[in-house]
Coordinates of C-alpha atoms in Angstrom, one line a residue:
X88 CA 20.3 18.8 8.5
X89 CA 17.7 21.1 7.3
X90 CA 14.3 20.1 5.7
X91 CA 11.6 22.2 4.0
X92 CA 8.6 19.7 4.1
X93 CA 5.5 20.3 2.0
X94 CA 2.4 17.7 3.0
X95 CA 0.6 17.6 -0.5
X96 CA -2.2 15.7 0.3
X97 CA -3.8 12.5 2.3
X98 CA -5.6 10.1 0.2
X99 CA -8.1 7.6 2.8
X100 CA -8.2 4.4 1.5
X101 CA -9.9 1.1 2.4
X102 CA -7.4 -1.4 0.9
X103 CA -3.7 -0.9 -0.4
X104 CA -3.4 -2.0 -4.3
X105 CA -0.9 -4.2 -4.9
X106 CA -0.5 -5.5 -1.5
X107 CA -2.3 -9.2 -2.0
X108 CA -0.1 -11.2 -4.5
X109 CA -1.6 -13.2 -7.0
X110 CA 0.5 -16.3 -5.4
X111 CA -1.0 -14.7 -2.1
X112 CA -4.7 -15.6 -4.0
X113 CA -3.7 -18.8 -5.0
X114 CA -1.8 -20.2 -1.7
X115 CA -5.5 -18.3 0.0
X116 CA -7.8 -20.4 -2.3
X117 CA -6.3 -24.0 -1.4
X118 CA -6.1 -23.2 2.0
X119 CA -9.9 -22.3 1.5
X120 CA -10.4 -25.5 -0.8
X121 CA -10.7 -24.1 -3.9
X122 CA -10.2 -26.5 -6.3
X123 CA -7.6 -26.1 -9.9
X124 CA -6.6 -22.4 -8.2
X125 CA -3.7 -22.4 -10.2
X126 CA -4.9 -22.7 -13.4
X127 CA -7.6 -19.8 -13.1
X128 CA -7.8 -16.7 -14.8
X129 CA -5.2 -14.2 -12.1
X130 CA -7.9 -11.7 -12.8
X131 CA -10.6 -13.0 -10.9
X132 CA -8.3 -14.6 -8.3
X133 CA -9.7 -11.9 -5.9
X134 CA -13.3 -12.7 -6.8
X135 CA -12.8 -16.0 -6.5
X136 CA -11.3 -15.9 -3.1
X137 CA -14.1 -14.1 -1.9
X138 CA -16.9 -16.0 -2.7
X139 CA -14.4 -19.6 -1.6
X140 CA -14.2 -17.5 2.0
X141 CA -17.9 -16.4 2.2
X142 CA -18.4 -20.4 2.2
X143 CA -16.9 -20.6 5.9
X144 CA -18.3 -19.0 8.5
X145 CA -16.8 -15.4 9.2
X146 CA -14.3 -16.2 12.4
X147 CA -13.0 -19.5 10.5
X148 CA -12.0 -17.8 7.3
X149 CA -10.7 -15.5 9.5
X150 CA -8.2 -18.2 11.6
X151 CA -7.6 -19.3 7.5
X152 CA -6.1 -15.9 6.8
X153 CA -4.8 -15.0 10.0
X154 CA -2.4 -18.2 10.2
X155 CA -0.9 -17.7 6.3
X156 CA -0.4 -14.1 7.3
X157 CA 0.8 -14.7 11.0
X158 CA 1.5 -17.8 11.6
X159 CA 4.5 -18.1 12.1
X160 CA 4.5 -15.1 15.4
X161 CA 1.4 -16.1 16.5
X162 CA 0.2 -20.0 18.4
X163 CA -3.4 -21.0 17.6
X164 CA -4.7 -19.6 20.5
X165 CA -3.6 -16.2 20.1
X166 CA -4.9 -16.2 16.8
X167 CA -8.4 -18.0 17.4
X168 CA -8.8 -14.9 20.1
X169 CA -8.1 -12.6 17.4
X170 CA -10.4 -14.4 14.8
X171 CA -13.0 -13.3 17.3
X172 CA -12.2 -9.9 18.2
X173 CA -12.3 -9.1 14.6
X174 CA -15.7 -9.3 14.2
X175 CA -16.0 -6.5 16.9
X176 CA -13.4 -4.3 17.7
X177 CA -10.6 -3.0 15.2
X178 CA -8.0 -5.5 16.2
X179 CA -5.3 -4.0 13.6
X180 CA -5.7 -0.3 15.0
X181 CA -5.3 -2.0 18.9
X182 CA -3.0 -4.9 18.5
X183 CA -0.2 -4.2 21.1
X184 CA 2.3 -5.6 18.5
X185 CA 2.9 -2.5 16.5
X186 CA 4.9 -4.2 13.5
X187 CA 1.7 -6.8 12.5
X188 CA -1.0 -4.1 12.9
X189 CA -0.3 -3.3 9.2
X190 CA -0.7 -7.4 8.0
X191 CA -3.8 -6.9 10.9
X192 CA -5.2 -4.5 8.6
X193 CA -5.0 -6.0 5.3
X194 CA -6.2 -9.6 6.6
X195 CA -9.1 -7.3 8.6
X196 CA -10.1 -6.0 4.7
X197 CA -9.8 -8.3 2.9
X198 CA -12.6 -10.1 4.8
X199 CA -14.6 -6.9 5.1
X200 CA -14.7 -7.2 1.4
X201 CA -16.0 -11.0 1.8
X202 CA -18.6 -10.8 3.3
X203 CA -20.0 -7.3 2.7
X204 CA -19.3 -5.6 6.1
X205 CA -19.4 -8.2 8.6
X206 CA -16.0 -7.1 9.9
X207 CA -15.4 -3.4 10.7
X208 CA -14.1 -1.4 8.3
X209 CA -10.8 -0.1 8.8
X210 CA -8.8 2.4 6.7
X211 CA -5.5 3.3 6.2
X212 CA -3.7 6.8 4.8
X213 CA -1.5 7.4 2.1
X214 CA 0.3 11.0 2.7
X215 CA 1.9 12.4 -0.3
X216 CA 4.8 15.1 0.9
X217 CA 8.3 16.0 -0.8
X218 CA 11.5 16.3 2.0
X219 CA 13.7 18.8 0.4
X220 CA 17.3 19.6 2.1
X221 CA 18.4 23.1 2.4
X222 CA 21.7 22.6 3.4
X223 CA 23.2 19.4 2.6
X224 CA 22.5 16.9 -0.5
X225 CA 19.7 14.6 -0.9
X226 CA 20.5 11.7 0.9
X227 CA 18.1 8.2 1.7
X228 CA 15.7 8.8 4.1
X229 CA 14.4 6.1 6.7
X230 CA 10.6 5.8 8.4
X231 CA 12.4 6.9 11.4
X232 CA 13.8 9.7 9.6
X233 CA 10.4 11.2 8.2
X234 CA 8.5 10.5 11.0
X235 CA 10.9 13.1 13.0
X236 CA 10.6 15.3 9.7
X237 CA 7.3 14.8 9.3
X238 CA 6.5 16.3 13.4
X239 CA 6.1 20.1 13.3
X240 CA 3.5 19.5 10.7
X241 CA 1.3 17.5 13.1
X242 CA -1.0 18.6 15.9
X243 CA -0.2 17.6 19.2
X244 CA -3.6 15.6 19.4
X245 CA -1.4 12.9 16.7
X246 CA -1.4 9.4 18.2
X247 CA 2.0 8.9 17.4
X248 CA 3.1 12.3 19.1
X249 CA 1.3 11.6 21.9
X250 CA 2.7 7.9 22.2
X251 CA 6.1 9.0 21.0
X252 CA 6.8 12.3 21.9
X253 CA 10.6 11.7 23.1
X254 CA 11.3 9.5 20.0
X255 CA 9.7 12.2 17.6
X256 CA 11.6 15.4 19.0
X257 CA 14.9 13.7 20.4
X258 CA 18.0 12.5 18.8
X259 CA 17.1 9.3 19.8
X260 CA 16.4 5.8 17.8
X261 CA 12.3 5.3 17.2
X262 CA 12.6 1.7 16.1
X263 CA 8.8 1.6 16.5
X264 CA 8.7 3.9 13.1
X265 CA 9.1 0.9 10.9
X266 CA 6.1 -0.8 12.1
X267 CA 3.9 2.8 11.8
X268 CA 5.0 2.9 8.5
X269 CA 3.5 0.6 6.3
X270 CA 5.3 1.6 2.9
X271 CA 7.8 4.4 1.9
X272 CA 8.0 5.0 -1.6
X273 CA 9.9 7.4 -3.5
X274 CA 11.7 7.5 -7.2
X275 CA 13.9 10.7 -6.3
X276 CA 14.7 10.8 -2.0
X277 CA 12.8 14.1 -1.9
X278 CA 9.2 13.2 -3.2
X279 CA 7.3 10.6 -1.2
X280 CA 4.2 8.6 -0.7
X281 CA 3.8 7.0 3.0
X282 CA 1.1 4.5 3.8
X283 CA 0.3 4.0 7.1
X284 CA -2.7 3.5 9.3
X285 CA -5.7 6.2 9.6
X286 CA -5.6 5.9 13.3
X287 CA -1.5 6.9 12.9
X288 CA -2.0 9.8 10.5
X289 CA -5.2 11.4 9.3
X290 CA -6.2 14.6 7.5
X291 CA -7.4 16.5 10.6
X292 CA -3.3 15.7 12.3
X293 CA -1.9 18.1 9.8
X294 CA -1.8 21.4 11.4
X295 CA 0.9 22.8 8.4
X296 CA 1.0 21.8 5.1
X297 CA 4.5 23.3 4.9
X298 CA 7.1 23.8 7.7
X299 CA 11.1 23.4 8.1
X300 CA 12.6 20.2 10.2
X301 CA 15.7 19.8 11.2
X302 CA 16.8 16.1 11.6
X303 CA 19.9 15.6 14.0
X304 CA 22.1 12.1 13.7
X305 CA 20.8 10.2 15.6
X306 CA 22.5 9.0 19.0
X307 CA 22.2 5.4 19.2
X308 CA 21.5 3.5 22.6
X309 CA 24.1 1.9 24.7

């Protein structure tokens, strides 16, 4: 199947919108013993969970946030060791588990946010691009799928060419896709928004901002 890709743009961001529920904020506050969360204002929810986090010190509130968000993958002393590296190192760009780096990152800023830059500041992209077929209908596309698409439009100095070169160019499965990409959205299969992180995907990757792809069936794995 043949693609014609066109990579509109790359908007950096330091949070995603939307991501944090307001349940999210109120479940955060009582873990953080906020008292009568429920019955605030959901506006300031996230100004109120800030300033209940900045209370603790910075590698407690993060143990708080890292056990709602990852709890239930990760025993207390994996997350205590994170806790700490946070306050030093990008843990969510490192973390050997590919599929929480994403949670990683949104736990890692929302505490960036709390206590004014404590924590490093990580940032994640948001690539706007339309997949158009030339020679068969629109059909869904998966992460895997665009990821493959998405390859002759990104240098070879990309992280996740360089980590994943047989996965990218080969008819083979690239389960690892779906924890690279962080969202897929699209009203119409053919224009898209991808969020990922910067360290995945960044402006200076993008070698073409429109190429052809072709993406073969893939041949799944015995």
């Amino acid at each position: 199947m043949n693609y014609q890709i066109i990579i509109k743009r790359i908007d950096t961001v330091n949070e995603v919108e939307g991501y944090w529920s307001d349940e999210d904020y109120i479940q955060l506050l009582e873990k953080f013993n906020f008292p009568d969360a429920a019955t605030a204002e959901k506006k300031n929810l996230p100004e109120l969970l800030e300033m209940a986090i900045s209370d603790y010190e910075p590698n407690e509130a993060a143990e708080i946030v890292l056990t709602y968000k990852l709890g239930e993958e990760l025993n207390e002393g994996q997350i205590e060791q994170i806790s700490h590296n946070m306050l030093i190192d990008k843990v969510c760009e490192e973390y050997p588990e590919i599929h929480m780096q994403a949670r990683l990152f949104h736990v890692n800023q929302l505490l960036y946010k709390a206590y004014n830059g404590k924590f490093p500041n990580t940032k994640a992209s948001v690539v706007h691009f339309s997949m158009t077929p030339t020679d068969c209908e629109v059909k869904e596309l998966t992460a895997e799928s665009v990821l493959k698409l998405l390859n002759n439009g990104l240098s070879d100095r990309n992280l996740i060419k360089r980590l994943f070169e047989d996965q990218m160019t080969k008819n083979i499965p690239f389960p690892t896709a779906e924890g690279i990409v962080w969202e897929l959205n699209t009203a119409d299969n053919v224009n898209f928004s991808l969020v990922t992180s910067e360290n995945w995907i960044n402006n200076e990757d993008v070698i073409a901002s429109e190429f052809e792809s072709v993406l073969e069936e893939i041949e799944e794995e015995d």
